[in-house]
Amino acid sequence: MDPFSSPPPSGSGLGVSNEVMMGQVKQQLAQAYAEEFFGTVRDKCFSKCVTKPSSSLSGGESSCISRCVERYIEATGIISRAVISSLPR
Amino acid sequence: MLVQDAEARSPLPGSPHRSGSSGRGCYCFFDQEKQKAVLNELVGKLTDVCWDKCITSTPGSKLSSSESSCLTYCAQRFLETSSLILRRFQNLQ
């Protein structure tokens, strides 16, 4: 998670509540991102790995799901690097 | 995974930015967070789309080099497509 860096010291009495507010905004954004990411990975890996639902998840299905999660995280890194290097300067 | 701050600077919202590098009254914190959120959303959407195009078989213990290249190409071509369409729209006006 993003290490929270404190803003420069402020003479204003509002300093503390602004820090707290910024921290909360960052946390909420990170939370929203994590929830969406979770949902996407769940949907993708369920489609890939559980092709014929049965009365329980088989060992094969479970390990497929674990691998799928890791691969999806890897894919996110690849895409992220490709997007960032394509950004205009 | 998340796009991180490039710098530590987060001026207090509502207070004018003294260092002058942005040259405007500063809601820098919100601008930065918004930019990061936009980028994260783009990355999320692209990974979704490109995963479907590039990972066609059951996930293995690592991504093959053709899968990795496909993902990179997919992101690049998507962004190019986006610019191309934008230029077409601009020409229509």
CSV table of C-alpha atoms in Angstrom, one decimal:
chain,number,residue,atom,x,y,z
A,1,MET,CA,0.0,0.0,0.0
A,2,ASP,CA,1.0,3.5,-0.6
A,3,PRO,CA,3.1,4.7,2.4
A,4,PHE,CA,1.4,7.8,3.5
A,5,SER,CA,3.8,10.8,3.3
A,6,SER,CA,3.1,13.7,5.5
A,7,PRO,CA,2.7,17.2,4.0
A,8,PRO,CA,5.1,20.0,5.0
A,9,PRO,CA,4.3,21.3,8.5
A,10,SER,CA,1.6,23.9,8.4
A,11,GLY,CA,1.1,26.9,10.7
A,12,SER,CA,-2.7,26.5,10.1
A,13,GLY,CA,-4.8,24.9,12.8
A,14,LEU,CA,-6.5,22.9,10.1
A,15,GLY,CA,-3.3,20.9,9.4
A,16,VAL,CA,-4.3,17.8,11.3
A,17,SER,CA,-7.8,17.4,9.9
A,18,ASN,CA,-6.5,17.9,6.3
A,19,GLU,CA,-3.9,15.1,6.8
A,20,VAL,CA,-6.6,12.8,8.2
A,21,MET,CA,-8.9,13.6,5.3
A,22,MET,CA,-6.3,13.0,2.7
A,23,GLY,CA,-5.4,9.7,4.3
A,24,GLN,CA,-9.1,8.7,4.3
A,25,VAL,CA,-9.5,9.6,0.6
A,26,LYS,CA,-6.4,7.5,-0.4
A,27,GLN,CA,-7.7,4.6,1.7
A,28,GLN,CA,-11.1,4.7,0.2
A,29,LEU,CA,-9.7,4.9,-3.3
A,30,ALA,CA,-7.4,1.9,-2.6
A,31,GLN,CA,-10.4,0.0,-1.1
A,32,ALA,CA,-12.6,0.7,-4.1
A,33,TYR,CA,-9.8,-0.5,-6.4
A,34,ALA,CA,-9.2,-3.6,-4.4
A,35,GLU,CA,-12.9,-4.5,-4.5
A,36,GLU,CA,-13.1,-4.1,-8.2
A,37,PHE,CA,-9.9,-6.1,-8.8
A,38,PHE,CA,-11.2,-8.9,-6.6
A,39,GLY,CA,-14.5,-9.1,-8.5
A,40,THR,CA,-12.7,-9.1,-11.9
A,41,VAL,CA,-10.3,-11.8,-10.9
A,42,ARG,CA,-13.1,-13.9,-9.4
A,43,ASP,CA,-15.1,-13.7,-12.6
A,44,LYS,CA,-12.2,-14.5,-14.9
A,45,CYS,CA,-10.9,-17.4,-13.0
A,46,PHE,CA,-14.3,-18.9,-12.4
A,47,SER,CA,-14.9,-18.9,-16.2
A,48,LYS,CA,-11.5,-20.3,-16.9
A,49,CYS,CA,-11.3,-23.0,-14.2
A,50,VAL,CA,-14.8,-24.1,-13.3
A,51,THR,CA,-16.1,-25.3,-16.6
A,52,LYS,CA,-18.5,-27.9,-15.3
A,53,PRO,CA,-19.7,-27.1,-11.8
A,54,SER,CA,-20.1,-30.1,-9.6
A,55,SER,CA,-20.9,-30.8,-6.0
A,56,SER,CA,-17.6,-29.4,-4.8
A,57,LEU,CA,-14.4,-27.8,-6.1
A,58,SER,CA,-12.0,-30.4,-7.3
A,59,GLY,CA,-8.3,-30.3,-6.5
A,60,GLY,CA,-7.7,-29.5,-10.2
A,61,GLU,CA,-10.1,-26.7,-10.1
A,62,SER,CA,-8.6,-25.2,-6.9
A,63,SER,CA,-5.1,-25.3,-8.2
A,64,CYS,CA,-6.3,-23.8,-11.5
A,65,ILE,CA,-7.9,-21.0,-9.6
A,66,SER,CA,-4.7,-20.3,-7.6
A,67,ARG,CA,-2.6,-20.3,-10.7
A,68,CYS,CA,-5.1,-18.1,-12.4
A,69,VAL,CA,-5.0,-15.5,-9.7
A,70,GLU,CA,-1.2,-15.4,-9.9
A,71,ARG,CA,-1.2,-15.1,-13.7
A,72,TYR,CA,-3.8,-12.4,-13.6
A,73,ILE,CA,-1.7,-10.3,-11.2
A,74,GLU,CA,1.3,-10.9,-13.5
A,75,ALA,CA,-0.8,-9.8,-16.5
A,76,THR,CA,-1.9,-6.6,-14.6
A,77,GLY,CA,1.8,-5.8,-14.1
A,78,ILE,CA,2.6,-6.3,-17.8
A,79,ILE,CA,-0.3,-4.1,-18.9
A,80,SER,CA,0.5,-1.5,-16.3
A,81,ARG,CA,4.1,-1.2,-17.5
A,82,ALA,CA,2.9,-1.0,-21.1
A,83,VAL,CA,0.4,1.8,-20.3
A,84,ILE,CA,2.9,3.8,-18.3
A,85,SER,CA,5.6,3.6,-20.9
A,86,SER,CA,3.0,4.8,-23.5
A,87,LEU,CA,2.1,7.9,-21.5
A,88,PRO,CA,2.9,11.2,-23.3
A,89,ARG,CA,5.7,13.2,-21.7
B,1,MET,CA,-0.1,-3.0,-8.6
B,2,LEU,CA,-1.4,0.4,-7.9
B,3,VAL,CA,0.0,3.4,-9.6
B,4,GLN,CA,2.0,5.1,-6.8
B,5,ASP,CA,2.8,8.8,-6.2
B,6,ALA,CA,5.8,9.9,-8.2
B,7,GLU,CA,6.7,12.3,-5.5
B,8,ALA,CA,5.9,12.8,-1.9
B,9,ARG,CA,4.5,16.2,-2.3
B,10,SER,CA,0.8,16.6,-1.4
B,11,PRO,CA,0.1,20.2,-0.6
B,12,LEU,CA,-2.8,20.9,1.7
B,13,PRO,CA,-6.0,21.2,-0.2
B,14,GLY,CA,-7.3,24.7,-0.6
B,15,SER,CA,-4.0,26.3,0.2
B,16,PRO,CA,-2.1,28.0,-2.7
B,17,HIS,CA,0.8,26.0,-4.0
B,18,ARG,CA,3.9,28.0,-3.0
B,19,SER,CA,6.6,26.2,-4.9
B,20,GLY,CA,5.2,27.3,-8.2
B,21,SER,CA,5.9,24.2,-10.2
B,22,SER,CA,2.3,23.8,-11.1
B,23,GLY,CA,1.8,27.5,-11.3
B,24,ARG,CA,-1.8,27.4,-10.2
B,25,GLY,CA,-3.9,27.5,-7.0
B,26,CYS,CA,-3.6,24.1,-5.7
B,27,TYR,CA,-5.9,21.2,-5.3
B,28,CYS,CA,-2.9,19.1,-6.2
B,29,PHE,CA,-3.8,16.3,-3.9
B,30,PHE,CA,-7.1,15.7,-5.7
B,31,ASP,CA,-5.6,16.1,-9.1
B,32,GLN,CA,-3.0,13.6,-8.3
B,33,GLU,CA,-5.4,11.1,-6.8
B,34,LYS,CA,-7.8,11.5,-9.7
B,35,GLN,CA,-5.0,10.9,-12.2
B,36,LYS,CA,-3.9,7.8,-10.4
B,37,ALA,CA,-7.5,6.6,-10.2
B,38,VAL,CA,-8.0,7.2,-14.0
B,39,LEU,CA,-4.8,5.3,-14.7
B,40,ASN,CA,-5.7,2.4,-12.4
B,41,GLU,CA,-9.1,2.2,-14.1
B,42,LEU,CA,-7.5,2.1,-17.5
B,43,VAL,CA,-5.1,-0.6,-16.5
B,44,GLY,CA,-7.9,-2.6,-14.9
B,45,LYS,CA,-10.1,-2.4,-18.0
B,46,LEU,CA,-7.2,-3.2,-20.4
B,47,THR,CA,-6.1,-6.2,-18.3
B,48,ASP,CA,-9.7,-7.5,-18.5
B,49,VAL,CA,-10.0,-7.1,-22.3
B,50,CYS,CA,-6.4,-8.3,-23.0
B,51,TRP,CA,-6.7,-11.3,-20.7
B,52,ASP,CA,-9.6,-12.6,-22.8
B,53,LYS,CA,-7.7,-12.0,-26.0
B,54,CYS,CA,-4.4,-13.4,-25.0
B,55,ILE,CA,-4.9,-16.1,-22.4
B,56,THR,CA,-6.8,-18.6,-24.3
B,57,SER,CA,-5.9,-21.8,-22.5
B,58,THR,CA,-6.0,-22.9,-18.8
B,59,PRO,CA,-3.6,-20.7,-16.8
B,60,GLY,CA,-0.3,-22.4,-16.2
B,61,SER,CA,2.5,-21.9,-13.6
B,62,LYS,CA,3.8,-18.9,-15.6
B,63,LEU,CA,2.8,-16.8,-18.5
B,64,SER,CA,4.4,-18.0,-21.8
B,65,SER,CA,6.4,-15.5,-23.7
B,66,SER,CA,3.8,-15.4,-26.4
B,67,GLU,CA,1.1,-14.6,-23.8
B,68,SER,CA,3.3,-11.9,-22.3
B,69,SER,CA,4.0,-10.3,-25.7
B,70,CYS,CA,0.4,-10.5,-26.6
B,71,LEU,CA,-0.6,-8.6,-23.5
B,72,THR,CA,2.0,-5.9,-24.2
B,73,TYR,CA,0.9,-5.6,-27.8
B,74,CYS,CA,-2.7,-5.6,-26.8
B,75,ALA,CA,-2.2,-2.6,-24.5
B,76,GLN,CA,-0.2,-0.7,-27.1
B,77,ARG,CA,-2.6,-1.4,-29.9
B,78,PHE,CA,-5.6,-0.4,-27.7
B,79,LEU,CA,-4.1,3.0,-26.9
B,80,GLU,CA,-3.2,3.5,-30.6
B,81,THR,CA,-6.7,2.6,-31.6
B,82,SER,CA,-8.0,5.1,-29.1
B,83,SER,CA,-5.8,7.9,-30.5
B,84,LEU,CA,-6.7,7.0,-34.1
B,85,ILE,CA,-10.4,7.2,-33.3
B,86,LEU,CA,-10.0,10.5,-31.5
B,87,ARG,CA,-8.2,11.9,-34.6
B,88,ARG,CA,-11.0,10.7,-36.9
B,89,PHE,CA,-13.6,12.4,-34.7
B,90,GLN,CA,-11.6,15.6,-34.7
B,91,ASN,CA,-11.4,15.5,-38.6
B,92,LEU,CA,-15.2,15.1,-38.7
B,93,GLN,CA,-15.7,18.5,-37.1
